[in-house]
Each structure stands twice: as C-alpha cells, then as structure tokens.
CSV table of C-alpha atoms in Angstrom, one decimal:
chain,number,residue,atom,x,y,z
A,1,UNK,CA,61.9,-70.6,-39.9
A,2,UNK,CA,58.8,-72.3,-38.6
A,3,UNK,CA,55.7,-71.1,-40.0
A,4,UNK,CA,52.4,-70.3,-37.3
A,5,UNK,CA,49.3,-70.3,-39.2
A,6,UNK,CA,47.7,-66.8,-38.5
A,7,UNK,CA,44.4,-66.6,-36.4
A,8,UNK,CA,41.4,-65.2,-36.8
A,9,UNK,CA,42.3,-62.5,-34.1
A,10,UNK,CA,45.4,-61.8,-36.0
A,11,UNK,CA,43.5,-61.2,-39.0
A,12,UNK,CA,41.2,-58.7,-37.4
A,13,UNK,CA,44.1,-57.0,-35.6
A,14,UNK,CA,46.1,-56.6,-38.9
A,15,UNK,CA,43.0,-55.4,-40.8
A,16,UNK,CA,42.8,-52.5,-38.2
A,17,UNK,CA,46.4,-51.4,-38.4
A,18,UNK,CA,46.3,-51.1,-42.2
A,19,UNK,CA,44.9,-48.4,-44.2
A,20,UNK,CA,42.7,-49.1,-47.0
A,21,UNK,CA,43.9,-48.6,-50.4
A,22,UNK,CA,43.7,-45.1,-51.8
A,23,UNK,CA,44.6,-42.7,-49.1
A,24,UNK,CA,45.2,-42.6,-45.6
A,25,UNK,CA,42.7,-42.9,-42.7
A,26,UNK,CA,40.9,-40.0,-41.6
A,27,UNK,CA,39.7,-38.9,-38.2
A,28,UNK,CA,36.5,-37.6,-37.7
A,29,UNK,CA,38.0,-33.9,-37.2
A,30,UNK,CA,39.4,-34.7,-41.0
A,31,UNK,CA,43.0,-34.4,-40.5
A,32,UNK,CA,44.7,-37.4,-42.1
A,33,UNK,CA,46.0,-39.9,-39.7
A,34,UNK,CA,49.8,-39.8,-41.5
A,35,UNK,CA,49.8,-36.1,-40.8
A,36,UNK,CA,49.0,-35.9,-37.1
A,37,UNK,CA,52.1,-34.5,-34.9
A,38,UNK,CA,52.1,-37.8,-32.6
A,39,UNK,CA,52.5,-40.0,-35.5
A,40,UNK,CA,50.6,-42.5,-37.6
A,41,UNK,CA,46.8,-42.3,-36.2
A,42,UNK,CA,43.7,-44.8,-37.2
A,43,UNK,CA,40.3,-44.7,-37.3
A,44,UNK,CA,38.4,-47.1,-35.1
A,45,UNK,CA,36.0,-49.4,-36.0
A,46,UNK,CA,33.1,-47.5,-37.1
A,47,UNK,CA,30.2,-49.1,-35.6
A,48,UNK,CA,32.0,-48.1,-32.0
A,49,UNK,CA,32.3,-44.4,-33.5
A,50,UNK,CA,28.8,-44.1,-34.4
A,51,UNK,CA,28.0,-45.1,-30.7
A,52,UNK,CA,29.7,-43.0,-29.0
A,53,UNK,CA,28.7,-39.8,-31.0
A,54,UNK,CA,25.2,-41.1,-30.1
A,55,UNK,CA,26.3,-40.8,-26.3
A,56,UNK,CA,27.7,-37.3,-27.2
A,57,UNK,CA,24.3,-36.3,-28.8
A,58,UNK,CA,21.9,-37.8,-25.6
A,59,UNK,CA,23.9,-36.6,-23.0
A,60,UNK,CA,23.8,-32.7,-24.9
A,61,UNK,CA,19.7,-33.2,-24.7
A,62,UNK,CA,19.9,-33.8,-21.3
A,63,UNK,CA,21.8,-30.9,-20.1
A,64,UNK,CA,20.0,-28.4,-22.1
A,65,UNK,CA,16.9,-29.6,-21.4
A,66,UNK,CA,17.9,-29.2,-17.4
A,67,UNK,CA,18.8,-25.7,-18.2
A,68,UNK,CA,15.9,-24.8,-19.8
A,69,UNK,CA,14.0,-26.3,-16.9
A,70,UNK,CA,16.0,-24.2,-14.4
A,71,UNK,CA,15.7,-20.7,-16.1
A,72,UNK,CA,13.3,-21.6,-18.7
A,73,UNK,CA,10.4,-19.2,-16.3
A,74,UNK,CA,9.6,-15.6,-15.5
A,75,UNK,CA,11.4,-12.7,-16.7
A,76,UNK,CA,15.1,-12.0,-16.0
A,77,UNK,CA,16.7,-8.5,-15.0
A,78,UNK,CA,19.4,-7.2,-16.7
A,79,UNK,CA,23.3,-8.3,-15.6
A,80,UNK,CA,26.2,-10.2,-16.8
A,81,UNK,CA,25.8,-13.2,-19.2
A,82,UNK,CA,27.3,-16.8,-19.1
A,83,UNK,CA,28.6,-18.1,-22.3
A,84,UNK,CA,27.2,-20.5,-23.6
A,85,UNK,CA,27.8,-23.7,-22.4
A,86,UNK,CA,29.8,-22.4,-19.5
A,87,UNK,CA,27.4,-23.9,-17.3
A,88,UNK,CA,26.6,-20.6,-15.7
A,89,UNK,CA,23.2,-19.1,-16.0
A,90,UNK,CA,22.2,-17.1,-18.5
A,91,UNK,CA,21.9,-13.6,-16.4
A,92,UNK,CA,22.6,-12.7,-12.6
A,93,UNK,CA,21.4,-10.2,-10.7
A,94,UNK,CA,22.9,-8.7,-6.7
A,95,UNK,CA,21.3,-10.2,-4.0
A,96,UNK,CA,20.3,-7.0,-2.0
A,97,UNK,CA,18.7,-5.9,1.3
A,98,UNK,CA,15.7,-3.6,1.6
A,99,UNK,CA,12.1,-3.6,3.0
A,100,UNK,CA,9.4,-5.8,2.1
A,101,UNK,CA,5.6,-5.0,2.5
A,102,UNK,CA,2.6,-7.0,2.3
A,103,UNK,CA,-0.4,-5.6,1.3
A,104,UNK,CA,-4.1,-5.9,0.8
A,105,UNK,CA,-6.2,-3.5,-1.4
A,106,UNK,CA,-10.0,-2.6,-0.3
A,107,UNK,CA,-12.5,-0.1,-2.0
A,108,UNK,CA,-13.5,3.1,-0.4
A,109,UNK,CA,-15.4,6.0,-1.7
A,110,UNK,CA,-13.7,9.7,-1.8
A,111,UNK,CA,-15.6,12.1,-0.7
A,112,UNK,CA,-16.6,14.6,2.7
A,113,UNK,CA,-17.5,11.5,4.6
A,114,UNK,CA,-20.7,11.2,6.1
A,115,UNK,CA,-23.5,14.0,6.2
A,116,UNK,CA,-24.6,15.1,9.6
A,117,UNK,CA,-27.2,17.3,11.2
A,118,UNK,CA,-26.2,20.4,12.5
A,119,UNK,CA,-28.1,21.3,16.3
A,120,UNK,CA,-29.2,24.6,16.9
A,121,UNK,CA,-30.5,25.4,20.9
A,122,UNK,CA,-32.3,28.8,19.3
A,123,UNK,CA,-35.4,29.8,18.8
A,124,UNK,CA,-37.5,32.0,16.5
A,125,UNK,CA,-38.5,32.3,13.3
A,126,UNK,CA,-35.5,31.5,10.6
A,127,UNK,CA,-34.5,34.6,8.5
A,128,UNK,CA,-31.5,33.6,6.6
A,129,UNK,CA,-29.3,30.0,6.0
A,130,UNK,CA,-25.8,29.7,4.2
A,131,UNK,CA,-26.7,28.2,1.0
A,132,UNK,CA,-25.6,24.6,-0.1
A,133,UNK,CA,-22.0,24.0,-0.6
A,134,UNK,CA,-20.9,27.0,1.1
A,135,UNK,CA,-18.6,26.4,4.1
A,136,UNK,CA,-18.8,27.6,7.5
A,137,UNK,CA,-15.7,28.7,9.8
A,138,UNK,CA,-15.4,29.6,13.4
A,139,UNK,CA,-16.8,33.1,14.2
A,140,UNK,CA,-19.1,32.9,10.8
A,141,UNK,CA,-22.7,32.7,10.9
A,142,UNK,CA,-24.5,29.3,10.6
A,143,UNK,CA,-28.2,31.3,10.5
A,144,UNK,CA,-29.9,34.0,11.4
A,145,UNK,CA,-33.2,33.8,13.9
A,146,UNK,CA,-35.1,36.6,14.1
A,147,UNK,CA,-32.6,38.6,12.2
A,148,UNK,CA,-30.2,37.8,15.1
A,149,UNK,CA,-26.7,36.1,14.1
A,150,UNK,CA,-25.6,32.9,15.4
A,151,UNK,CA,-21.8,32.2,15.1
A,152,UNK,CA,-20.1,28.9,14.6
A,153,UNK,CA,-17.7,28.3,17.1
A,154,UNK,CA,-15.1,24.9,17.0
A,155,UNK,CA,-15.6,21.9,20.1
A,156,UNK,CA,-16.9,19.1,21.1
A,157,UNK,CA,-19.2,19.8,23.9
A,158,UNK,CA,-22.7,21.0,23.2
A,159,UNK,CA,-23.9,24.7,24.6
A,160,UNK,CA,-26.6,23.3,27.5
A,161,UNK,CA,-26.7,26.0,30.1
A,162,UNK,CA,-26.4,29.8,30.8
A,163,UNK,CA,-22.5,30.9,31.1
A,164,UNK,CA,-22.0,33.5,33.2
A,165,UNK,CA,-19.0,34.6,36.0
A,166,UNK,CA,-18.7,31.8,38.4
A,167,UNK,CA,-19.6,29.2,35.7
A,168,UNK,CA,-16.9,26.8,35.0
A,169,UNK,CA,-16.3,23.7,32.9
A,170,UNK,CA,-15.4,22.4,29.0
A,171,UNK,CA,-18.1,24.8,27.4
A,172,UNK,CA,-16.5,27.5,29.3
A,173,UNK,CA,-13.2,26.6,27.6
A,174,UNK,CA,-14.8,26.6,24.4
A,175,UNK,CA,-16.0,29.7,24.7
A,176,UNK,CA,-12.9,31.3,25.9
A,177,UNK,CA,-10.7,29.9,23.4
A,178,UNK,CA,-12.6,31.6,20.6
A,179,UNK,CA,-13.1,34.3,21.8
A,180,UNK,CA,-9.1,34.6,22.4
A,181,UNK,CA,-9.2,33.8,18.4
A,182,UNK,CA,-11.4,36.4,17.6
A,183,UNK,CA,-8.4,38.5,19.1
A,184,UNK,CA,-10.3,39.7,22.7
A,185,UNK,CA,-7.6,39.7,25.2
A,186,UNK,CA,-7.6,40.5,29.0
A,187,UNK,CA,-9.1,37.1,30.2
A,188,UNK,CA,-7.1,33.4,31.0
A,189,UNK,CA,-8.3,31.2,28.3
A,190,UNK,CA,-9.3,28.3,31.0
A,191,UNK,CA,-12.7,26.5,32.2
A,192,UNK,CA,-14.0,29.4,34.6
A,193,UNK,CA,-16.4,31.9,33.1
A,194,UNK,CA,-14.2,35.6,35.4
A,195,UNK,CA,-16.0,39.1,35.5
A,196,UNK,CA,-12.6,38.9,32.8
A,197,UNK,CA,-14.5,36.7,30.6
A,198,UNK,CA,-18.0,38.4,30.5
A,199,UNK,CA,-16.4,41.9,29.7
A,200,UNK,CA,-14.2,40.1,26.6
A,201,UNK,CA,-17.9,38.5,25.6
A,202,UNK,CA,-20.0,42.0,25.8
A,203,UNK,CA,-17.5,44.0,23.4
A,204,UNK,CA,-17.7,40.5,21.1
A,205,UNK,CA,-21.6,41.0,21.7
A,206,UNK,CA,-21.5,44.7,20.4
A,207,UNK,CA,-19.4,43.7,17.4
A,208,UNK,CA,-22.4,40.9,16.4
A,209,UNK,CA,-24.9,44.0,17.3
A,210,UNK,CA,-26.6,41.9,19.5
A,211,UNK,CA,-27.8,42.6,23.1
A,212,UNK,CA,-24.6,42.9,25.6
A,213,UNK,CA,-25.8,40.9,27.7
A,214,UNK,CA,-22.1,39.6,29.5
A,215,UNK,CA,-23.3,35.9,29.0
A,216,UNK,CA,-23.8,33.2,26.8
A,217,UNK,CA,-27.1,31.4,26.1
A,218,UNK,CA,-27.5,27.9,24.6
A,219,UNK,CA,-29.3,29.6,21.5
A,220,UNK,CA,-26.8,32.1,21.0
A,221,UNK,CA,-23.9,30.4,19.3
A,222,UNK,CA,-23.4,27.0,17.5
A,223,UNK,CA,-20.6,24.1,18.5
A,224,UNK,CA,-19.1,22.4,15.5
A,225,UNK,CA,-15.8,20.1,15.9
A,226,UNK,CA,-14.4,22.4,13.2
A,227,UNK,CA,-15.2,24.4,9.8
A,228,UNK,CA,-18.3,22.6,8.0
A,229,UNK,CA,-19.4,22.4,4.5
A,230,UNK,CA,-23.3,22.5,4.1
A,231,UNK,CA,-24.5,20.1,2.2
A,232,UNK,CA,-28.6,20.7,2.8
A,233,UNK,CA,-31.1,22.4,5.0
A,234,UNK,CA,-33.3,20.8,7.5
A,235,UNK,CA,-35.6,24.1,8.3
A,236,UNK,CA,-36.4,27.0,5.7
A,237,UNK,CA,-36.6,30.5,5.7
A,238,UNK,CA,-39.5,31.8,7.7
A,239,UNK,CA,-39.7,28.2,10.0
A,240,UNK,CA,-40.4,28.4,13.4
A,241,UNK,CA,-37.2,26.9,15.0
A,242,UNK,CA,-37.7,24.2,17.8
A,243,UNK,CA,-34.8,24.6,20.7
A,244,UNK,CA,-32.8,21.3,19.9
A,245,UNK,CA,-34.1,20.5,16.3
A,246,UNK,CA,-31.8,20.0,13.9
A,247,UNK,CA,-31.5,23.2,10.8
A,248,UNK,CA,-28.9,22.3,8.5
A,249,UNK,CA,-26.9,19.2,7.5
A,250,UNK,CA,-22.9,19.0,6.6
A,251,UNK,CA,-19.5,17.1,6.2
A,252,UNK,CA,-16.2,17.9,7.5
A,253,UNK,CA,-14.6,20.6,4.4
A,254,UNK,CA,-11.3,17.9,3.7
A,255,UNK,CA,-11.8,15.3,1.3
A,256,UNK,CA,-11.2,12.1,2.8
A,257,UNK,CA,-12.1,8.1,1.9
A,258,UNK,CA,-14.3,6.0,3.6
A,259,UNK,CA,-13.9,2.2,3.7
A,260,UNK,CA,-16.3,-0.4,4.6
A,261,UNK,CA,-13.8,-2.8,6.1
A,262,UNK,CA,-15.0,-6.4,6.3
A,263,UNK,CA,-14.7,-7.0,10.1
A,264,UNK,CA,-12.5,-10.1,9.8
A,265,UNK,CA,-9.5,-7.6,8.8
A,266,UNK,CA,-10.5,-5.0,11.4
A,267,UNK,CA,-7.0,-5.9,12.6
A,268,UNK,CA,-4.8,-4.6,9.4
A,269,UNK,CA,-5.9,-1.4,10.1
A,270,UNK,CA,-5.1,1.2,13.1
A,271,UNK,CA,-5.4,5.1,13.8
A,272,UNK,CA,-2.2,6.5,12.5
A,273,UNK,CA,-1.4,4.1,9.9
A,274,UNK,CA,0.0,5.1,6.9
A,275,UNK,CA,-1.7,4.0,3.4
A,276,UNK,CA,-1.9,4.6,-0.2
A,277,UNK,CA,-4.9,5.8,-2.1
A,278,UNK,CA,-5.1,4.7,-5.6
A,279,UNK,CA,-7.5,7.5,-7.4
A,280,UNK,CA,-9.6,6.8,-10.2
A,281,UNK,CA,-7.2,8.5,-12.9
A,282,UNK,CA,-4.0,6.2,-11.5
A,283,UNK,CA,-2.6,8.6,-9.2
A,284,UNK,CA,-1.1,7.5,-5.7
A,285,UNK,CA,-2.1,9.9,-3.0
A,286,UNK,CA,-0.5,8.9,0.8
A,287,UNK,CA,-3.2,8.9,3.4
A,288,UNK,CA,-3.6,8.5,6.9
A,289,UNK,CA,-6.3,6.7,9.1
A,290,UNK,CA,-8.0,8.5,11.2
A,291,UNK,CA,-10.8,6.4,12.6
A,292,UNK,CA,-11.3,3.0,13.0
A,293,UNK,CA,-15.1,2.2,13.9
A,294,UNK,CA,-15.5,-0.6,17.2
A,295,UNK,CA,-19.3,-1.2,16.1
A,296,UNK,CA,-19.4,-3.3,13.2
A,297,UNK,CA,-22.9,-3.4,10.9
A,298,UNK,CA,-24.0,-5.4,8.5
A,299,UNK,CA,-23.7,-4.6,4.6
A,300,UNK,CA,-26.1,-6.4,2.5
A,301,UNK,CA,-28.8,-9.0,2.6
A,302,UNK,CA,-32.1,-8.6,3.9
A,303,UNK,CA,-32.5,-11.0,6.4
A,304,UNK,CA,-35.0,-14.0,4.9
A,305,UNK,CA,-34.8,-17.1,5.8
A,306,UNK,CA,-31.7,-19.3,3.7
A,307,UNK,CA,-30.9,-16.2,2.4
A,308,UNK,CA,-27.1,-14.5,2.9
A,309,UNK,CA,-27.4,-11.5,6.0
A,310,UNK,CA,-24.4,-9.9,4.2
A,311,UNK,CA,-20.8,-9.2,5.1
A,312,UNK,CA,-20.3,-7.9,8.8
A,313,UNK,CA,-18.6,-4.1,8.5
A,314,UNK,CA,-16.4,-1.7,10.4
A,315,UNK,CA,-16.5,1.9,8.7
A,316,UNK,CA,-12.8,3.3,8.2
A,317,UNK,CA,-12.0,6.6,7.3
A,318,UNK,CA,-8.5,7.8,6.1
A,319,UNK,CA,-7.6,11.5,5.6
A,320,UNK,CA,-5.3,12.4,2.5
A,321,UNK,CA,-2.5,13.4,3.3
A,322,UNK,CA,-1.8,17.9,2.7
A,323,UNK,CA,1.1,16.5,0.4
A,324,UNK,CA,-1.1,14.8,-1.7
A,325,UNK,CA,-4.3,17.3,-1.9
A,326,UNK,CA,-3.5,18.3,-4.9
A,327,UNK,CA,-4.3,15.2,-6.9
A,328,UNK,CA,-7.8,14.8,-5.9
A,329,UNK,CA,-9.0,17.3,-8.9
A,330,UNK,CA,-12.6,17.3,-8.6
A,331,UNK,CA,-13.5,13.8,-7.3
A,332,UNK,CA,-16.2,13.9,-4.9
A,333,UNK,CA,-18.3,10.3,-4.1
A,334,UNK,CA,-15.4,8.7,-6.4
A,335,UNK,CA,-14.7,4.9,-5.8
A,336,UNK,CA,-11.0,4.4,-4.8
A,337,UNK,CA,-8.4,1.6,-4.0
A,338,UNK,CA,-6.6,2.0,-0.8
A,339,UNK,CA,-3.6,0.1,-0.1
A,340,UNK,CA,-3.4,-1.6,3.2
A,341,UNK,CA,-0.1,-2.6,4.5
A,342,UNK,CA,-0.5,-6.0,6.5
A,343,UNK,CA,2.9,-7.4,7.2
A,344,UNK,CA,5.7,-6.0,6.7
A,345,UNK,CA,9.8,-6.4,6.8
A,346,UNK,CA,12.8,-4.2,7.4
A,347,UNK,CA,16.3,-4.8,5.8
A,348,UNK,CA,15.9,-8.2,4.7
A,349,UNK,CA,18.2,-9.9,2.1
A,350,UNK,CA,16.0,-10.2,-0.9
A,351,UNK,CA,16.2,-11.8,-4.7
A,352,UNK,CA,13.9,-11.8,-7.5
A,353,UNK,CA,11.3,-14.8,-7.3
A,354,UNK,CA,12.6,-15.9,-10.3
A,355,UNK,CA,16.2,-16.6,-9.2
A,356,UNK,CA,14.6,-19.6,-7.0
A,357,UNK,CA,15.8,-22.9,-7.8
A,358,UNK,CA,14.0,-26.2,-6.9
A,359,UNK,CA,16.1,-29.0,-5.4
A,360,UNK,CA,15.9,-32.6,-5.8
A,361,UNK,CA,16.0,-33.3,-2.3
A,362,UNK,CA,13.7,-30.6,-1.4
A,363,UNK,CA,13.1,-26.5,-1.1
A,364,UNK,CA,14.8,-24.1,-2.7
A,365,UNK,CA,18.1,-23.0,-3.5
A,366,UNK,CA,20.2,-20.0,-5.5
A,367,UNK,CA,23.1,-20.3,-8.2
A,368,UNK,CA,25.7,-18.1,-7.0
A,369,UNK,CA,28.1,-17.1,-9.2
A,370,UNK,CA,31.6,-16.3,-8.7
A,371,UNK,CA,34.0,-15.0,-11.6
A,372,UNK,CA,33.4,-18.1,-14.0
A,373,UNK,CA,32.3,-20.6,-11.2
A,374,UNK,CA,28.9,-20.8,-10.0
A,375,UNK,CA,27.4,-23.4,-6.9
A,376,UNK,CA,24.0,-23.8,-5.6
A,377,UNK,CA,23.4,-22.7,-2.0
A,378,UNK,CA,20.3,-24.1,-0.4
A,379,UNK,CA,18.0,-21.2,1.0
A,380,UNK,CA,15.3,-20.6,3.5
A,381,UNK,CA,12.3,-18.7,2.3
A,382,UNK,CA,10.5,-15.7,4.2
A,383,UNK,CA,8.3,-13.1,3.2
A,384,UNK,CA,7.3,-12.7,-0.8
A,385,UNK,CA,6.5,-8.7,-1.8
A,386,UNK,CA,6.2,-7.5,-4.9
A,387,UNK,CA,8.4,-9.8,-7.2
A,388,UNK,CA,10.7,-10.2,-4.4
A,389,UNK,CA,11.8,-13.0,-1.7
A,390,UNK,CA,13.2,-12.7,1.1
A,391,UNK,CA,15.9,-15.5,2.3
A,392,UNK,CA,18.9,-16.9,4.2
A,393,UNK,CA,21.3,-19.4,3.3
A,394,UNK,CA,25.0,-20.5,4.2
A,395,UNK,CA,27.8,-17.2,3.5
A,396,UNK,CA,25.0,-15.1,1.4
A,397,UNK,CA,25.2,-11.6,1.7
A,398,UNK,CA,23.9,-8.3,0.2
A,399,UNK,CA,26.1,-8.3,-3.3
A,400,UNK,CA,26.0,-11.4,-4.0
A,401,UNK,CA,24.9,-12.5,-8.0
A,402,UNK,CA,22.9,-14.8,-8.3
A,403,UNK,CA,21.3,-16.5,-11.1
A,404,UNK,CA,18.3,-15.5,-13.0
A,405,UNK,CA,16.4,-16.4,-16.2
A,406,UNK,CA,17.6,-14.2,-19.3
C-alpha cells in the first residue's frame, strides 16, 4: 500500500473529529455528544462558538431596546398580556367609537349678575322700601309714596303714558297679563285697554285700597323683566321722589356666572350653548348661556403712552341649570371655571394616545393584535380629547385591540 503523507488540512480535520481524552465532547446545552439521539455530535471550534453567542447577545439588546422604545411611554389600560417575548405588546386595549370634545376653560364670577337701578315714574314723599336682600315678585310692593303702594309688575316696556279704554299697545299687554295673574277675569288679555279692562283694574284698585280710578298712571305701578332681589337703595325714607329717578338697585333672584370673554373667542360661545361650571369646592354644575354681549370693552390698562390698553372684552352670562341648583350652597361673588366646548366630534373611532406608534417612514400607526399575531396598520390622525385620538386606517373598526404600554 502506498503511503500519502498527511496535510496540514488533514490534520486539522482529524483533530476536530476526535474527542479529547477524558470524556466525550459536550454541547453547550451539556448533553454529551455520544448520547444525542442522532448520533455521535461535536463541539465546534470554540472561537466560532464564542462569536456567535455574541451575535445572540447584540441582536437580544436590539429588540428589547425597540420594545421599550415603542411602549416604553404613558400609562397603559388594563387588557390582555403578551408573553414575553411573543413579540406582542405588553397590554391592548378595544378600539372604540364615541364623541370627542374640545374644550377651553375661562373664569367667571358666580353670583346675581350685575346690579341695576330700579325706575320709579311716582312722586311724593318715600314712606317705606323693602329692605336689602329681600326679593320682590310680581303683584308685591317695590315702595310706598305717600303711604300709597306701588306693585311690581313683570315686562319689558316702561309705564310712559295714562292707560285708559281705547288705549292700546305692549304696556297695555303688560298690564292685562298681570292682572289675568292676579286671578281678575272678564277681559281678553291682548294690547287694547276695553271698558272690560278698566272694570278688572278698579276692583284690583280697591284690593290695593287705592283710588278706583279705572286707569293706570305711569307712577302707579313698577315694570321689572321679572322677580328682583334688592341689593341697595337709591332714595330713603322721607325723600322727595323725582318722576323718573331711580329708588332702589337689584339683580335678577337666580344665581348665574358672568364671564369676561376675551373678544378673540367671542365665537366659541352662542345663546343656547350648553357648558360646565366648575365651582370652587370641585363640583360640576351644567349651565346654559344666556347672553352673549355684541359690544366688546376694554379690561385693564389705563391708557398711557407705551403702556398695555388691556385685553378687549365681551361680557357672557350663563344661567345654571334647575338640575344643578342645588350645588351652588352659599356661593355668591365666587370665582368659577366654566368649560367651553369649542370643537367637537360625534361617533368617531377613537384609541388611547398612548397606543400611537411612530413609523420610520413617517406618521403614525397601531399594533393590532389578533389571537397571537399582531401587524402594524398605518393610521390617520383627527381630533385629540381628553386622552383620546381619533383615527382611520385600512380594515379598523370599533373592537379592534390594539396595543398599549403596560
């Protein structure tokens, strides 16, 4: 037999084929290579081992530190739980659709709303005033001159003339109308003063124990747009009253707040809308505006030269609504939050914020998940609410879980 002188390649490959002395080869997982099922195993060369486990090791960094970067923000809600190392996220929550609301908060004051001065057309000398605080309703007396009673009555249209039969017009109406609350009868509650209408006023005129005179003078009752609350006097006892001159002062007797809106938002706001009023102890009370000023004024500054003229003003008033009276307790000039709502949205898919996901190539996305499989759907952003976003993307519907941080 001819001899071939072995190589140095030969030498390497037989020195990897045989097992050192003492005891078979072991894998790294420690079985012995002689014992494996598929037969007689070896280790490799180790330097090659120790390179790939450092491979292993990088590539392990580099996941979890792109999983910590996707979820590693914000807080999570509760739902189902990936294992670990699933690749799924650590939580997911339903996709769902519901309303979203934008909203901007200003300060108001609650309170009566402005004081005003009450008119009186009569004459002679004041004998008696409700006193401050009280309140005033139709058919109630809001003074006495000369000992003579002068009666609130609810409108809009000041008493100017003498009303007698033949008269007619809106202060005729006003007339007629309370006296048809009072409970007189007989007469058509319209905006002519009828022989119909003077008889009602004389037995109303014996009741006061006035003169029955039949008519109505401007000094003998007093037009408010509905019950007052006093709030100070303009004349005392024993004045001489002036025809015209103003004898008490007073608010409306319902709570409400009063905003001065800055005039650049004058458009968040019209009659009718609904609010929120946050009062000073916490509580939410719904409201409702009532008025929305058209002049604007200017808050602040005093006008020198260099010097800020102040914020430009629109005075907003919102009434509480009857619902909601009964948490005001005793506030009265109280400083209050009321939320505005500015935009808002109706049944619109919606997730948490925190479920967004940036994407490489731009905007946002969502992990849906599936059972065990999860995929990234690329989304389109609308409104954010209150934690909330609204979006759209490919197949997503209400339902659907999405990922969120844990």
């Amino acid at each position: 037999m001819t001899h071939t002188p072995e190589t140095a390649d030969d030498a390497t490959l037989r020195t990897h084929q045989v097992s050192p002395q003492g005891g078979p080869a072991e894998d790294p997982s420690g079985v012995s290579a002689d014992r494996s099922p598929d037969g007689p195993q070896h280790a490799p060369p180790r330097r090659r081992r120790a390179r790939t486990t450092a491979v292993l090791i990088a590539l392990a960094v580099v996941l979890g530190t792109a999983g910590m970067a996707a979820y590693g923000f914000g807080g999570g809600s509760g739902g189902e739980k990936s294992e670990k190392g699933s690749g799924l996220p650590p939580a997911t929550t339903p996709a769902t659709r519901s309303d979203l609301a934008q909203q901007d908060t200003v300060t108001g004051s609650l309170g009566y709303g402005d004081k005003q001065p009450l008119l009186s057309g009569a004459s002679g000398t004041v004998t008696w005033l409700p006193k401050s605080g009280a309140t005033v309703a139709q058919g109630q007396n809001a003074l006495k001159a000369d000992g003579r009673p002068i009666p609130l009555i609810y409108g809009d249209t000041p008493l100017y003339r003498e009303l007698r039969a033949g008269t007619k017009g809106p202060d005729v109406a006003e007339v007629e109308r309370a006296l048809a609350a009072f409970g007189y009868t007989g007469f058509t509650a319209d905006e002519e003063y009828s022989d119909k209408t003077a008889a009602a006023v004389k037995r109303w005129q014996k009741r006061l124990g006035v003169p029955q005179t039949g008519t109505v003078k401007p000094g003998d009752l007093i037009v408010a747009e509905g019950k007052i609350r006093v709030t100070g006097h303009e004349v005392r006892k024993g004045q001489i009253l002036q025809p015209g001159s103003p004898v008490l002062t007073y608010t409306g007797t319902g709570r409400l707040v009063v905003v001065e809106l800055d005039a650049k938002k004058q458009k968040l706001v019209r009659r009718g809308d609904k609010v929120t009023v946050v009062l000073p102890d916490g509580a939410r009370a719904a409201g409702t505006v009532s008025s929305v000023g058209k002049v604007a004024s200017t808050e602040g500054g005093d006008g020198a030269p260099g010097e800020d003229d102040g914020k430009t003003v629109i005075k907003v008033t919102v009434r509480i609504d009857k619902k909601d009276k009964g948490k005001l307790g005793s506030y009265d000039g109280a400083p209050v939050d009321v939320e505005i709502t500015s935009e808002e949205k109706k049944n619109v898919l919606t997730v948490p914020i925190s479920a967004l996901l940036a994407l490489s190539e731009g905007g946002y996305g969502v992990q849906v998940v599936k059972g065990s499989v999860s995929s990234t759907v690329a989304v389109e952003t609308g409104m954010f609410a209150n934690g909330r976003v609204e979006i759209t993307g490919a197949g997503l519907k209400a339902g659907d879980k999405v990922g969120v941080p844990q």
